[in-house]
Short mmCIF file of C-alpha atoms in Angstrom, two decimals:
data_model
loop_
_atom_site.label_atom_id
_atom_site.label_comp_id
_atom_site.label_asym_id
_atom_site.label_seq_id
_atom_site.Cartn_x
_atom_site.Cartn_y
_atom_site.Cartn_z
CA MET A 921 18.45 53.95 16.64
CA THR A 922 15.08 52.75 15.45
CA ASP A 923 12.14 54.05 17.49
CA PRO A 924 10.47 51.51 19.77
CA ILE A 925 6.92 50.39 19.05
CA SER A 926 4.43 52.15 21.30
CA PRO A 927 3.23 49.93 24.17
CA GLU A 928 -0.42 50.39 23.15
CA LEU A 929 0.23 49.38 19.54
CA LEU A 930 2.33 46.40 20.62
CA ASN A 931 -0.32 45.28 23.09
CA ASN A 932 -3.01 45.48 20.42
CA TRP A 933 -0.84 43.46 18.03
CA ASN A 934 -0.07 40.84 20.67
CA THR A 935 -3.74 40.55 21.66
CA TYR A 936 -5.47 40.53 18.27
CA GLY A 937 -2.57 38.85 16.50
CA GLY A 938 -2.73 36.08 19.09
CA TYR A 939 -6.45 35.65 18.47
CA LEU A 940 -5.88 35.53 14.73
CA ALA A 941 -3.03 33.03 15.14
CA MET A 942 -5.17 30.72 17.28
CA ALA A 943 -8.08 30.99 14.85
CA VAL A 944 -5.91 30.13 11.82
CA ALA A 945 -4.18 27.24 13.58
CA GLY A 946 -7.52 26.09 14.98
CA VAL A 947 -8.98 25.82 11.48
CA GLY A 948 -5.97 23.72 10.49
CA VAL A 949 -6.48 21.41 13.47
CA LEU A 950 -10.20 21.11 12.65
CA ILE A 951 -9.35 20.14 9.06
CA LEU A 952 -7.08 17.35 10.28
CA LEU A 953 -9.55 16.18 12.94
CA GLY A 954 -12.39 16.29 10.43
CA HIS A 955 -10.39 14.19 8.01
CA TYR A 956 -9.62 11.46 10.52
CA LEU A 957 -13.15 11.50 11.95
CA LYS A 958 -14.44 11.04 8.40
CA LEU A 959 -12.21 7.99 8.02
CA LEU A 960 -13.35 6.56 11.36
CA ALA A 961 -17.00 7.08 10.44
CA THR A 962 -16.63 5.44 7.00
CA SER A 963 -17.09 1.71 7.36
CA ASP A 964 -17.36 0.81 3.67
CA PHE A 965 -13.90 -0.14 2.38
CA LYS A 966 -14.45 1.19 -1.15
CA THR A 967 -15.80 4.53 0.08
CA ARG A 968 -12.83 4.88 2.44
CA TYR A 969 -10.47 3.91 -0.39
CA ASP A 970 -11.87 6.63 -2.66
CA TYR A 971 -11.78 9.26 0.07
CA ILE A 972 -8.15 8.56 1.00
CA ASN A 973 -7.14 8.36 -2.64
CA MET A 974 -8.76 11.64 -3.66
CA HIS A 975 -8.48 13.84 -0.57
CA GLU A 976 -5.97 12.73 2.06
CA ILE A 977 -2.83 14.46 0.80
CA ASN A 978 -4.67 17.73 0.14
CA MET A 979 -6.34 17.63 3.56
CA LEU A 980 -3.04 17.00 5.33
CA TRP A 981 -1.31 19.77 3.40
CA ASN A 982 -4.10 22.33 4.01
CA GLY A 983 -4.22 21.51 7.71
CA ALA A 984 -0.44 21.63 8.12
CA LEU A 985 -0.17 24.90 6.18
CA LEU A 986 -2.72 26.66 8.39
CA ILE A 987 -1.05 25.37 11.55
CA ILE A 988 2.34 26.66 10.33
CA VAL A 989 0.87 30.08 9.51
CA GLY A 990 -0.89 30.23 12.87
CA GLY A 991 2.28 29.21 14.70
CA THR A 992 4.30 31.87 12.90
CA LEU A 993 1.79 34.58 13.80
CA TYR A 994 1.63 33.45 17.41
CA PHE A 995 5.42 33.47 17.75
CA ASN A 996 5.44 37.13 16.76
CA THR A 997 2.98 38.05 19.51
CA MET A 998 5.13 36.72 22.35
CA PHE A 999 7.36 39.77 22.84
CA SER A 1000 6.48 42.61 25.19
CA GLU A 1001 9.21 45.03 24.08
CA SER A 1002 10.46 45.67 20.56
CA THR A 1003 11.63 48.23 18.05
CA TRP A 1004 10.28 48.45 14.52
CA LEU A 1005 13.57 47.10 13.16
CA TRP A 1006 13.55 43.98 15.33
CA PHE A 1007 9.84 43.50 14.80
CA PHE A 1008 10.26 43.25 11.03
CA VAL A 1009 13.49 41.22 11.29
CA ARG A 1010 11.76 38.76 13.60
CA LEU A 1011 8.72 38.62 11.32
CA PHE A 1012 10.93 38.03 8.29
CA MET A 1013 13.04 35.31 9.95
CA SER A 1014 10.03 33.45 11.33
CA SER A 1015 8.33 33.65 7.92
CA MET A 1016 11.41 32.17 6.24
CA PHE A 1017 11.45 29.36 8.78
CA ALA A 1018 7.75 28.75 8.09
CA VAL A 1019 8.42 28.61 4.34
CA ILE A 1020 11.25 26.10 4.83
CA LEU A 1021 9.07 23.95 7.09
CA GLY A 1022 6.23 24.16 4.57
CA VAL A 1023 8.49 23.06 1.71
CA ILE A 1024 9.73 20.10 3.76
CA ILE A 1025 6.18 18.99 4.60
CA GLN A 1026 5.04 19.47 1.00
CA ASN A 1027 7.91 17.34 -0.33
CA VAL A 1028 7.24 14.62 2.23
CA LEU A 1029 3.57 14.52 1.21
CA LYS A 1030 4.43 14.58 -2.50
CA PHE A 1031 7.32 12.16 -2.71
CA TYR A 1032 7.33 9.93 0.39
CA TYR A 1033 3.79 9.78 1.72
CA PRO A 1034 2.37 8.12 -1.45
CA PHE A 1035 4.27 4.92 -0.51
CA PHE A 1036 2.35 4.83 2.78
CA ILE A 1037 -0.95 5.60 1.04
CA GLU A 1038 -0.45 2.84 -1.53
CA LYS A 1039 -0.02 0.25 1.23
CA ARG A 1040 -3.20 1.40 2.93
CA LEU A 1041 -5.15 1.48 -0.33
CA LYS A 1042 -3.99 -2.00 -1.27
CA LYS A 1043 -5.10 -3.32 2.12
CA LEU A 1044 -8.50 -1.63 1.78
CA ARG A 1045 -9.00 -2.90 -1.76
CA TYR A 1046 -8.27 -6.53 -1.00
CA THR A 1047 -9.77 -6.87 2.47
CA PRO A 1048 -12.63 -9.42 2.09
CA ARG A 1049 -16.04 -7.81 1.72
CA THR A 1050 -19.02 -8.93 3.77
CA SER A 1051 -22.39 -9.75 2.21
CA PRO A 1052 -25.69 -8.47 3.67
CA ASP A 1053 -26.04 -11.91 5.31
CA GLY A 1054 -22.75 -11.43 7.16
CA ARG A 1055 -20.67 -13.88 5.14
CA LYS A 1056 -17.20 -13.14 3.74
CA MET A 1057 -17.22 -12.72 -0.02
CA LYS A 1058 -14.78 -14.07 -2.58
CA LEU A 1059 -12.82 -11.83 -4.96
CA LEU A 1060 -13.10 -13.26 -8.46
CA SER A 1061 -10.13 -13.61 -10.79
CA GLU A 1062 -9.88 -11.66 -14.04
CA GLU A 1063 -11.23 -14.63 -15.96
CA GLU A 1064 -14.08 -15.34 -13.53
CA GLU A 1065 -15.28 -11.74 -13.27
CA ASP A 1066 -16.00 -11.32 -17.00
CA VAL A 1067 -19.31 -13.14 -16.53
CA TYR A 1068 -20.50 -10.30 -14.28
CA LEU A 1069 -19.21 -7.39 -16.40
CA ASP A 1070 -21.08 -6.01 -19.40
CA GLU A 1071 -19.34 -5.36 -22.71
CA GLY A 1072 -18.65 -1.72 -21.86
CA MET A 1073 -16.99 -2.64 -18.57
CA GLN A 1074 -14.85 -5.27 -20.26
CA ALA A 1075 -13.81 -2.74 -22.93
CA GLU A 1076 -12.74 -0.31 -20.20
CA GLU A 1077 -10.60 -3.01 -18.59
CA ASP A 1078 -9.08 -3.97 -21.94
CA ALA A 1079 -8.06 -0.33 -22.45
CA PHE A 1080 -6.54 -0.25 -18.93
CA SER A 1081 -8.50 2.94 -18.15
CA VAL A 1082 -10.63 1.23 -15.49
CA ASP A 1083 -10.21 -1.85 -13.33
CA TYR A 1084 -13.20 -3.68 -11.86
CA ASP A 1085 -13.21 -5.95 -8.81
CA VAL A 1086 -16.07 -8.40 -8.48
CA TRP A 1087 -16.88 -9.85 -5.05
CA ILE A 1088 -19.38 -12.69 -4.66
CA ASP A 1089 -21.10 -14.45 -1.79
CA GLU A 1090 -20.84 -18.02 -3.08
CA GLU A 1091 -23.72 -19.20 -0.89
CA SER A 1092 -26.35 -16.59 -1.75
CA GLY A 1093 -24.96 -15.42 -5.09
CA PHE A 1094 -24.91 -11.77 -3.95
CA THR A 1095 -22.33 -9.80 -5.97
CA LYS A 1096 -20.67 -6.45 -5.51
CA ILE A 1097 -18.79 -4.70 -8.33
CA GLU A 1098 -16.24 -2.01 -7.44
CA LYS A 1099 -14.72 0.38 -9.96
CA TYR A 1100 -11.12 1.62 -9.74
CA ASN A 1101 -9.36 4.13 -11.96
CA GLY A 1102 -6.59 2.28 -13.76
CA ARG A 1103 -4.58 5.46 -14.48
CA LEU A 1104 -4.95 7.24 -11.17
CA HIS A 1105 -2.02 5.94 -9.17
CA ALA A 1106 1.58 6.95 -9.56
CA LEU A 1107 4.12 4.14 -9.90
CA GLN A 1108 7.63 3.93 -8.53
CA CYS A 1109 10.12 5.54 -10.89
CA SER A 1110 12.98 3.24 -11.86
CA ASN A 1111 15.36 6.21 -12.01
CA CYS A 1112 14.77 8.13 -8.75
CA ASN A 1113 12.72 5.46 -6.87
CA TYR A 1114 10.03 7.98 -5.90
CA GLN A 1115 6.34 7.12 -6.36
CA THR A 1116 5.96 9.81 -9.02
CA LEU A 1117 5.76 7.94 -12.35
CA LYS A 1118 2.44 8.59 -14.10
CA VAL A 1119 0.88 7.86 -17.48
CA ASP A 1120 1.20 10.77 -19.93
CA ARG A 1121 -0.66 9.18 -22.79
CA GLU A 1122 -1.75 5.86 -24.26
CA GLU A 1123 -1.59 4.65 -27.83
CA VAL A 1124 -3.18 1.58 -29.42
CA ILE A 1125 -0.40 0.09 -31.54
CA GLN A 1126 -2.45 -2.82 -32.82
CA THR A 1127 -6.21 -3.22 -32.56
CA ALA A 1128 -7.45 -6.51 -31.15
CA THR A 1129 -9.43 -8.79 -33.45
CA GLU A 1130 -11.23 -12.11 -33.03
CA THR A 1131 -8.05 -13.95 -34.00
CA GLU A 1132 -5.24 -11.74 -32.68
CA GLU A 1133 -4.45 -9.88 -29.48
CA GLY A 1134 -3.98 -6.14 -29.68
CA GLU A 1135 -1.20 -4.03 -28.25
CA LEU A 1136 -1.46 -0.91 -26.09
CA MET A 1137 1.56 1.32 -25.45
CA LYS A 1138 1.64 3.46 -22.29
CA TYR A 1139 4.02 6.42 -22.09
CA TYR A 1140 5.13 7.42 -18.58
CA SER A 1141 6.94 10.43 -17.17
CA CYS A 1142 8.25 11.08 -13.67
CA GLY A 1143 7.00 14.23 -11.95
CA TYR A 1144 10.18 14.44 -9.86
CA CYS A 1145 13.20 13.67 -12.03
CA GLY A 1146 11.62 13.89 -15.51
CA HIS A 1147 12.49 10.28 -16.40
CA LYS A 1148 10.43 8.91 -19.29
CA GLU A 1149 9.66 5.32 -20.23
CA ARG A 1150 7.08 3.26 -22.05
CA LYS A 1151 5.50 -0.12 -21.51
CA SER A 1152 3.61 -2.42 -23.83
CA PHE A 1153 0.42 -4.19 -22.76
CA LYS A 1154 -1.59 -6.88 -24.51
CA ILE A 1155 -5.25 -6.25 -25.35
CA ALA A 1156 -7.40 -9.37 -25.15
CA MET A 1157 -8.84 -10.81 -28.37
CA LEU A 1158 -12.41 -9.85 -29.15
CA LYS A 1159 -15.13 -12.38 -28.59
CA ALA A 1160 -17.10 -13.52 -31.59
CA GLY A 1161 -19.60 -10.88 -32.63
CA GLU A 1162 -17.85 -7.93 -30.94
CA ALA A 1163 -16.99 -5.03 -33.22
CA THR A 1164 -13.66 -3.22 -33.18
CA THR A 1165 -13.58 0.48 -32.48
#
């Protein structure tokens, strides 16, 4: 029979292991609270959009991972009597359960949660902005916004690498230009239906001229099922005097 763990050693493990477990889980909780407090404190829609887009999934995963680790440690400090065999069996089984739970959470955040994020980002992007005078601003159409974009900005939009939104206060003329990454978001894969289809590369098939539209080919691949596809996009004709690159 395996020798029992000495009461003093077990008590030390339960005491200091419990402190460590609470500290690790506490950091995870603070990460999650800090994330949501940051969102509550951010009133600007574009700033909130960028923060959610760039950090939310990582923050949720880091917080959840630390809470799982802390919970696993704490579970293994709840027993007053044990042998070395059952101590390591219990530690192994609880660790396996933690790994399974972690994989489930990671897959949810990777394959399902992006649908929820996209809805929130879309709402943030198209919620009417307010001018310094307190009036609601109008979002200009693609044709209307070109007047407010310089040649470099228009070239970025034509290449589909960047998308600009132009908001205007029609009474005062105050304008606000917001920049969005045209390649950042994953699309819904037509094969597996997960939001995991991303651009691998882009290729200009035909350069735009002053008399003809150009053609841009985007090549996509799915990070989940490996499905590949391509889509063709038109590049607007150059205005008189613009040089081709």
